[in-house]
Amino acid sequence: MSLKPLLRKLFLVDLIKGLKVTFNYQAPSEAITEQYPLERPVIFERFRGQPRLNSNPDTGESLCIVCNLCALACPEQLIVVKGERNPTTKRKEVVSWTYDLSRCMFCGLCAEACSTDALELTQDYEMALYTREGMVLDQAALERGQEPKRYEK
Amino acid sequence: MFDAITKYLSSATTPGEAGSIFWATIYILIITAGISLSVIAMNWLERKILAHMQIRLGPMRVGPHGLLQPFADALKLLIKEDIIPAEADKLVFWSAPVVVTMTAFTTFLVVPFGRTHAVTDMNIGILFMLGVSSLGVLGIIMAGWSSNSHYPLMGSLRSSAQMVSYEIAMGLAIICAVLMTSLQTGTGTLSMIGIVEAQASQHTWFIFKFFPLGFLAFGVFAIAMVAETNRAPFDLPEAESELVAGFHTEYSGFRWSLFFLAEYAAMLAVSSIAVTLWLGGWMRPFPNWLSGSIWNLAFSLFPALTLFVLAGLCLLGTARMPKIPQMKIQTVGLGIFGLLLGFIGLVLIIPGVRERVQDIYWFVVKVAFFMYMYIWYRGTFPRYRFDQLMKVGWKVLLPTGLAVLIATALWGLLPQISSAIVGVLP
Amino acid sequence: MIPVATTFFFYFLAVLAIGSAIAVITQRNPVHAALALIVTLLALAGFYLMLYAPFVAGVQIVLYAGGIMVLFLFVIMLVNLEQNIREYQFNKQWLVGTIVALALGGLLLFVYRTGRGTFPTVFYQGYRGLEGDNTQQIGLALYGQYMLPFEIASLLLLVAIVGAVVMAKKRI
Amino acid sequence: MGENQPGYREWTMSDSTRTDYLDLDTKDETFLDATELVLNMGPQHPSTHGVLRVILKLDGEKVLGTECVIGYLHRGVEKIGENRTYAMFNPYVDRMDYVASVSNGLGYCEAVEKLLNVEAPPRAQYIRVILTELCRIASHQVWLGTHALDIGALTPLFYCFRDREEILKIFEKYCGARLTTHAFRIGGCIYEAYDGFEQDCQKFCDAFLPKLDEYEELLTTNRIWVRRTKGVGILNPEDCIALGVTGPVLRAAGVKWDLRRAQPYEAYKDFDFEIPTGLNGDTYDRYLVRIEEMRQSVRIIRQAVEGLPQGPIMAKVPKVIKPPVGEIYHSIEAPKGELGYFIVSDGSTQPYRVRVRPPSFVNLQALDKMVRGLLVADVVAVIGTLDIVLGEVDR
């Protein structure tokens, strides 16, 4: 062994180098912890979260034309859309629209398949519930979007 | 009766020497409570410091900055279900944590927190500490065996092998310090107080005596003591990535917390040995350079100043707390805590208290340094493998310790040797 | 050090020592027996302390209770215990054993009776003087007067260490 | 499966823990030899990276033999593939190696594209390369953190996760998910690079390299780390090839085999990068190889970001994917090794059979070979260095 590595070994240079790294990181400003309920994470635009059914802002009519493409695209087959043709307007209208959130894996295929931008995955991410009831969303819940939740026992 | 109680206060000795059972009992109670409290503080500090080293925040929720987290944990552990495995040896399983805790706390009988702040001054003090702390491994073995499970058994086997082999290196380093008390002065002692007084009379900390021998012996001890207390990077008996939790895998609740208590008490104990032997025990820094009544006064104000600084930090933290309703209780709590610290600081300015507390303060500061090192090591180093650990113990520390011992003896006897040589020479 | 409650501690330690010594031979589980032996050794250390021999007490704790018994337990724990527990605790030589033990006890009693005068009946102050330099006295005796026996004993230990390594190691 | 069935094989514990061909001479056993100890490591164990169960046969602390028990995380991904259309199956493959989900998706999409005989447009290819290389870095960071944690260094884990967070943020900005990304579609990418995608990637690259040096300061020269990893779990090139081991484990043994070079897919032929190889094939070499791979990935990302072409991001693929009858095997270099997809098409909208060749599963086979004669602590180190993800082993 030549002299330099020997001296480095003797004076524990390798260990002290590591100690220096951890020591320097102690400044509280380095901490990256996010204190979740107090600090909210930044959610980006394309986030695939809670699904929402959009309606026409002017008329308040649902944008869904009951084409069933989302139900066909869904790998988990958790979307069930039933529609009926309105004899007056000749348009298909929604009879029942259910979305089983408990089985959803947020792949976004349904939103991609939607031809009218009616179904959309929003940036809401707090979908936990205390019971299984309420996991199956109907049309009203989907159009309402996520309500602000109060966590109570 | 009252006389007998107050007589001790005027004497400048330990209760043991003064023969005051009353005060000895009081001291034991204070030390036990103090150690438990410092273990709690250590628990919080370790989490916080380790968290900050790992760019985390650590406990933040229970109390301001998680100050009450250790208490919450202690409460949780106390009320947790107490599980004894069905196939365990009940008696041994039950007594193992007791043994570990008892031995860890007994060692503090001879630790001198100040000239008068020790339960007693045993003339085999350091031997007593070594002996009692070596009994702690019995508890670990009992725990590992009685759990009747493979991981604890392997953990306890590792632990006993590790402790037995590192005790030797530790002993050699201690002998170096003991030699230093006698060499070139002539008054050898094994007493903990005697060793500190020897450093005072020789006007040096033993870490600087016979440089670099004192430093080397200290180094050997500093490494061996980490191994003795099963801490990273020598935490093989409880290596969580290999043996789950080592010897206390099957323990839960209060029994587990006893092991935890004992581990931290043992860390404090070996750190106090190191402080006593090499860092001048309760002596304040630079008693020779910065002597005189003004410096004495300045140094005696240090405890109060430290508390004031801590109080100031707390109050600063109070001001910086986010102003939202959820944090209100925490903000107020932190403010009260800061004020409490400030008040204690004020008490420590009182001259009578100041004089008595100063020794303890410097001792605690030195021990705290070692405690920080423990946390720092844990945050930085990987873990040794078992055979490598043994290699370090037997092939590095033991020869180094022996060499330092021999060199210390030779250096100490240099005057005699040189005079003998001069005598032989014509 | 001023002795406190000397009589109480003597009897306490005596009962502890004898009780755990009996437990050593009556316990079926070898681990329990070994633990009882440790208690005996610790009680003996207490006796040494009472006899103003703190160094010997310290060494008793460090070496016997802390060192040797740890290794002892270490070995016992690896042995298959279930078989041991099923075996008979006393074998056929118990009669001979009892006779030998009784004979030894008689001898000790005889010695005690005849040499009673040489035992101190009270702790006299002379011993207390020894307490302070007990360590020094032992050191001087060991490395002065008994230098040769000491070295022979350490050589013996060295041989034992080498022997143990030879026996344990598969390949040297 | 009965004895007369084809494929039946006698398999007992003693068979898998044979010791006679090992260099353990049992002839001069002494009376002090302890009895063998059978230790169950896992499925709940801090360092088996999920739910791997390893049955260890020990002599003291020495490992005489191991047997891996897998399947605790089996979800039948391959069977699910037979019941979904080609596009629908895409999100499921993300859930195999959930640490490197982008690579999984890439492999699947490319295999189907090959089956359809289409090729993703250049811009899509570049975006794919950028994301998979980011994913490689993220995967290696998880490996480094957990591997260091197994060996006892707590801190690198948190540093790694901090830097991985930046990558996950890029993923979230790009495709809306952090872990199970579902970033690519058959025929290209569905998401156009968002505004600032290039800057984000460049920023990450600039910030990451000094952080990587920091990891190295903590570990590479640290004597404890070197001792724990050097000479531990050696696999020589012959064994690697015999066992089918791929990825960094193979390259650490000195075999310069990287599918990005050997059978260039996507745009990898456009980029200039090195394939780091080791010398001894031990744990330390694997560590160095992976660290260097992260540096090379940064190099690739920089080149790809600079040369990101304009144009469409989706090739012409019918809405209902109906590949012609046939079969295809396509493999890519995933962070953990060769990730292959074997897809049999019967001409319908659903694959007839999807078979995945997961690198973790194959690499895990080498565990027994690597740990025999070592100590328990080394088993943990070797499991860490193999970089297995149980989601991929069990599928």
Short mmCIF file of N, CA, C and O in Angstrom, two decimals, chain A residues 25-70:
data_model
loop_
_atom_site.label_atom_id
_atom_site.label_comp_id
_atom_site.label_asym_id
_atom_site.label_seq_id
_atom_site.Cartn_x
_atom_site.Cartn_y
_atom_site.Cartn_z
N TYR A 25 -26.35 18.51 6.26
CA TYR A 25 -27.77 18.48 5.91
C TYR A 25 -28.68 18.81 7.08
O TYR A 25 -29.88 18.80 6.95
N GLN A 26 -28.09 19.09 8.25
CA GLN A 26 -28.92 19.25 9.43
C GLN A 26 -29.72 20.53 9.45
O GLN A 26 -30.67 20.65 10.22
N ALA A 27 -29.35 21.49 8.63
CA ALA A 27 -30.06 22.77 8.66
C ALA A 27 -31.55 22.53 8.42
O ALA A 27 -31.91 21.83 7.48
N PRO A 28 -32.41 23.08 9.26
CA PRO A 28 -33.85 22.81 9.09
C PRO A 28 -34.37 23.24 7.72
O PRO A 28 -35.37 22.70 7.25
N SER A 29 -33.68 24.16 7.07
CA SER A 29 -34.16 24.60 5.76
C SER A 29 -34.02 23.51 4.72
O SER A 29 -34.67 23.55 3.68
N GLU A 30 -33.16 22.50 5.00
CA GLU A 30 -32.98 21.41 4.04
C GLU A 30 -34.14 20.42 4.07
O GLU A 30 -34.32 19.65 3.14
N ALA A 31 -34.90 20.44 5.16
CA ALA A 31 -35.94 19.43 5.32
C ALA A 31 -36.97 19.57 4.22
O ALA A 31 -37.38 20.67 3.85
N ILE A 32 -37.36 18.42 3.67
CA ILE A 32 -38.30 18.47 2.55
C ILE A 32 -39.64 17.87 2.93
O ILE A 32 -40.49 17.66 2.09
N THR A 33 -39.81 17.58 4.21
CA THR A 33 -41.06 16.98 4.66
C THR A 33 -42.23 17.91 4.34
O THR A 33 -42.13 19.11 4.52
N GLU A 34 -43.31 17.30 3.87
CA GLU A 34 -44.51 18.08 3.59
C GLU A 34 -45.50 17.73 4.69
O GLU A 34 -45.88 16.57 4.84
N GLN A 35 -45.90 18.71 5.48
CA GLN A 35 -46.81 18.43 6.59
C GLN A 35 -48.21 18.41 6.05
O GLN A 35 -48.90 19.43 6.05
N TYR A 36 -48.65 17.23 5.64
CA TYR A 36 -49.75 17.13 4.69
C TYR A 36 -51.02 17.90 5.01
O TYR A 36 -51.34 18.80 4.25
N PRO A 37 -51.73 17.65 6.07
CA PRO A 37 -53.02 18.35 6.09
C PRO A 37 -52.85 19.87 6.18
O PRO A 37 -53.71 20.61 5.74
N LEU A 38 -51.73 20.30 6.72
CA LEU A 38 -51.49 21.74 6.81
C LEU A 38 -50.95 22.29 5.50
O LEU A 38 -51.35 23.36 5.05
N GLU A 39 -49.99 21.56 4.94
CA GLU A 39 -49.47 21.98 3.64
C GLU A 39 -50.09 21.07 2.59
O GLU A 39 -50.09 19.85 2.75
N ARG A 40 -50.61 21.68 1.53
CA ARG A 40 -51.21 20.85 0.49
C ARG A 40 -50.18 20.63 -0.61
O ARG A 40 -49.44 21.54 -0.99
N PRO A 41 -50.15 19.41 -1.13
CA PRO A 41 -49.22 19.18 -2.24
C PRO A 41 -49.66 19.93 -3.49
O PRO A 41 -50.85 20.20 -3.68
N VAL A 42 -48.68 20.24 -4.33
CA VAL A 42 -49.00 20.88 -5.61
C VAL A 42 -49.48 19.80 -6.57
O VAL A 42 -48.78 18.82 -6.79
N ILE A 43 -50.67 19.97 -7.09
CA ILE A 43 -51.20 18.98 -8.03
C ILE A 43 -51.14 19.59 -9.42
O ILE A 43 -51.56 20.72 -9.63
N PHE A 44 -50.60 18.83 -10.35
CA PHE A 44 -50.42 19.38 -11.68
C PHE A 44 -51.65 19.15 -12.54
O PHE A 44 -52.51 18.35 -12.22
N GLU A 45 -51.66 19.87 -13.65
CA GLU A 45 -52.87 19.98 -14.44
C GLU A 45 -53.36 18.63 -14.95
O GLU A 45 -54.56 18.37 -14.99
N ARG A 46 -52.42 17.77 -15.34
CA ARG A 46 -52.86 16.53 -15.98
C ARG A 46 -53.17 15.43 -14.97
O ARG A 46 -53.33 14.27 -15.36
N PHE A 47 -53.20 15.76 -13.70
CA PHE A 47 -53.38 14.74 -12.68
C PHE A 47 -54.66 13.95 -12.92
O PHE A 47 -55.70 14.50 -13.27
N ARG A 48 -54.56 12.66 -12.74
CA ARG A 48 -55.73 11.80 -12.93
C ARG A 48 -56.29 11.43 -11.57
O ARG A 48 -55.81 10.52 -10.91
N GLY A 49 -57.28 12.19 -11.16
CA GLY A 49 -57.87 11.95 -9.85
C GLY A 49 -59.33 11.60 -9.96
O GLY A 49 -59.75 10.88 -10.87
N GLN A 50 -60.10 12.15 -9.04
CA GLN A 50 -61.54 11.86 -9.00
C GLN A 50 -62.23 12.19 -10.32
O GLN A 50 -62.03 13.27 -10.88
N PRO A 51 -63.05 11.28 -10.85
CA PRO A 51 -63.72 11.55 -12.13
C PRO A 51 -64.84 12.58 -11.96
O PRO A 51 -65.43 12.70 -10.88
N ARG A 52 -65.11 13.29 -13.01
CA ARG A 52 -66.18 14.28 -12.98
C ARG A 52 -66.90 14.26 -14.33
O ARG A 52 -66.28 14.05 -15.37
N LEU A 53 -68.22 14.43 -14.29
CA LEU A 53 -69.00 14.52 -15.52
C LEU A 53 -69.26 16.00 -15.77
O LEU A 53 -69.82 16.69 -14.91
N ASN A 54 -68.85 16.48 -16.89
CA ASN A 54 -69.04 17.90 -17.17
C ASN A 54 -70.41 18.15 -17.79
O ASN A 54 -70.94 17.31 -18.51
N SER A 55 -70.92 19.31 -17.49
CA SER A 55 -72.17 19.69 -18.16
C SER A 55 -71.94 21.03 -18.85
O SER A 55 -71.00 21.76 -18.52
N ASN A 56 -72.80 21.31 -19.77
CA ASN A 56 -72.68 22.55 -20.52
C ASN A 56 -72.90 23.73 -19.57
O ASN A 56 -73.94 23.83 -18.95
N PRO A 57 -71.91 24.60 -19.44
CA PRO A 57 -72.06 25.68 -18.46
C PRO A 57 -73.20 26.63 -18.78
O PRO A 57 -73.75 27.26 -17.88
N ASP A 58 -73.56 26.72 -20.05
CA ASP A 58 -74.62 27.68 -20.41
C ASP A 58 -76.00 27.11 -20.11
O ASP A 58 -76.84 27.76 -19.50
N THR A 59 -76.19 25.86 -20.52
CA THR A 59 -77.54 25.32 -20.40
C THR A 59 -77.69 24.41 -19.18
O THR A 59 -78.81 24.16 -18.75
N GLY A 60 -76.57 23.97 -18.65
CA GLY A 60 -76.67 23.06 -17.52
C GLY A 60 -76.99 21.63 -17.93
O GLY A 60 -77.19 20.77 -17.11
N GLU A 61 -77.01 21.37 -19.24
CA GLU A 61 -77.27 20.02 -19.71
C GLU A 61 -76.00 19.20 -19.64
O GLU A 61 -74.90 19.71 -19.83
N SER A 62 -76.18 17.91 -19.41
CA SER A 62 -75.01 17.04 -19.37
C SER A 62 -74.39 16.94 -20.76
O SER A 62 -75.11 16.91 -21.76
N LEU A 63 -73.07 16.90 -20.78
CA LEU A 63 -72.40 16.76 -22.07
C LEU A 63 -72.41 15.32 -22.55
O LEU A 63 -72.05 15.03 -23.68
N CYS A 64 -72.76 14.42 -21.67
CA CYS A 64 -72.72 12.99 -22.02
C CYS A 64 -73.78 12.67 -23.05
O CYS A 64 -74.95 13.06 -22.91
N ILE A 65 -73.33 11.96 -24.09
CA ILE A 65 -74.28 11.62 -25.13
C ILE A 65 -74.60 10.12 -25.11
O ILE A 65 -75.12 9.57 -26.08
N VAL A 66 -74.22 9.48 -23.99
CA VAL A 66 -74.49 8.06 -23.80
C VAL A 66 -73.99 7.23 -24.98
O VAL A 66 -74.70 6.41 -25.53
N CYS A 67 -72.76 7.48 -25.39
CA CYS A 67 -72.19 6.69 -26.48
C CYS A 67 -71.58 5.41 -25.97
O CYS A 67 -71.23 4.52 -26.75
N ASN A 68 -71.40 5.32 -24.65
CA ASN A 68 -70.91 4.09 -24.02
C ASN A 68 -69.44 3.80 -24.30
O ASN A 68 -68.95 2.71 -24.03
N LEU A 69 -68.73 4.75 -24.90
CA LEU A 69 -67.32 4.48 -25.23
C LEU A 69 -66.47 4.33 -23.97
O LEU A 69 -65.55 3.52 -23.93
N CYS A 70 -66.79 5.11 -22.96
CA CYS A 70 -66.00 5.03 -21.73
C CYS A 70 -66.18 3.66 -21.10
O CYS A 70 -65.21 3.04 -20.65
#
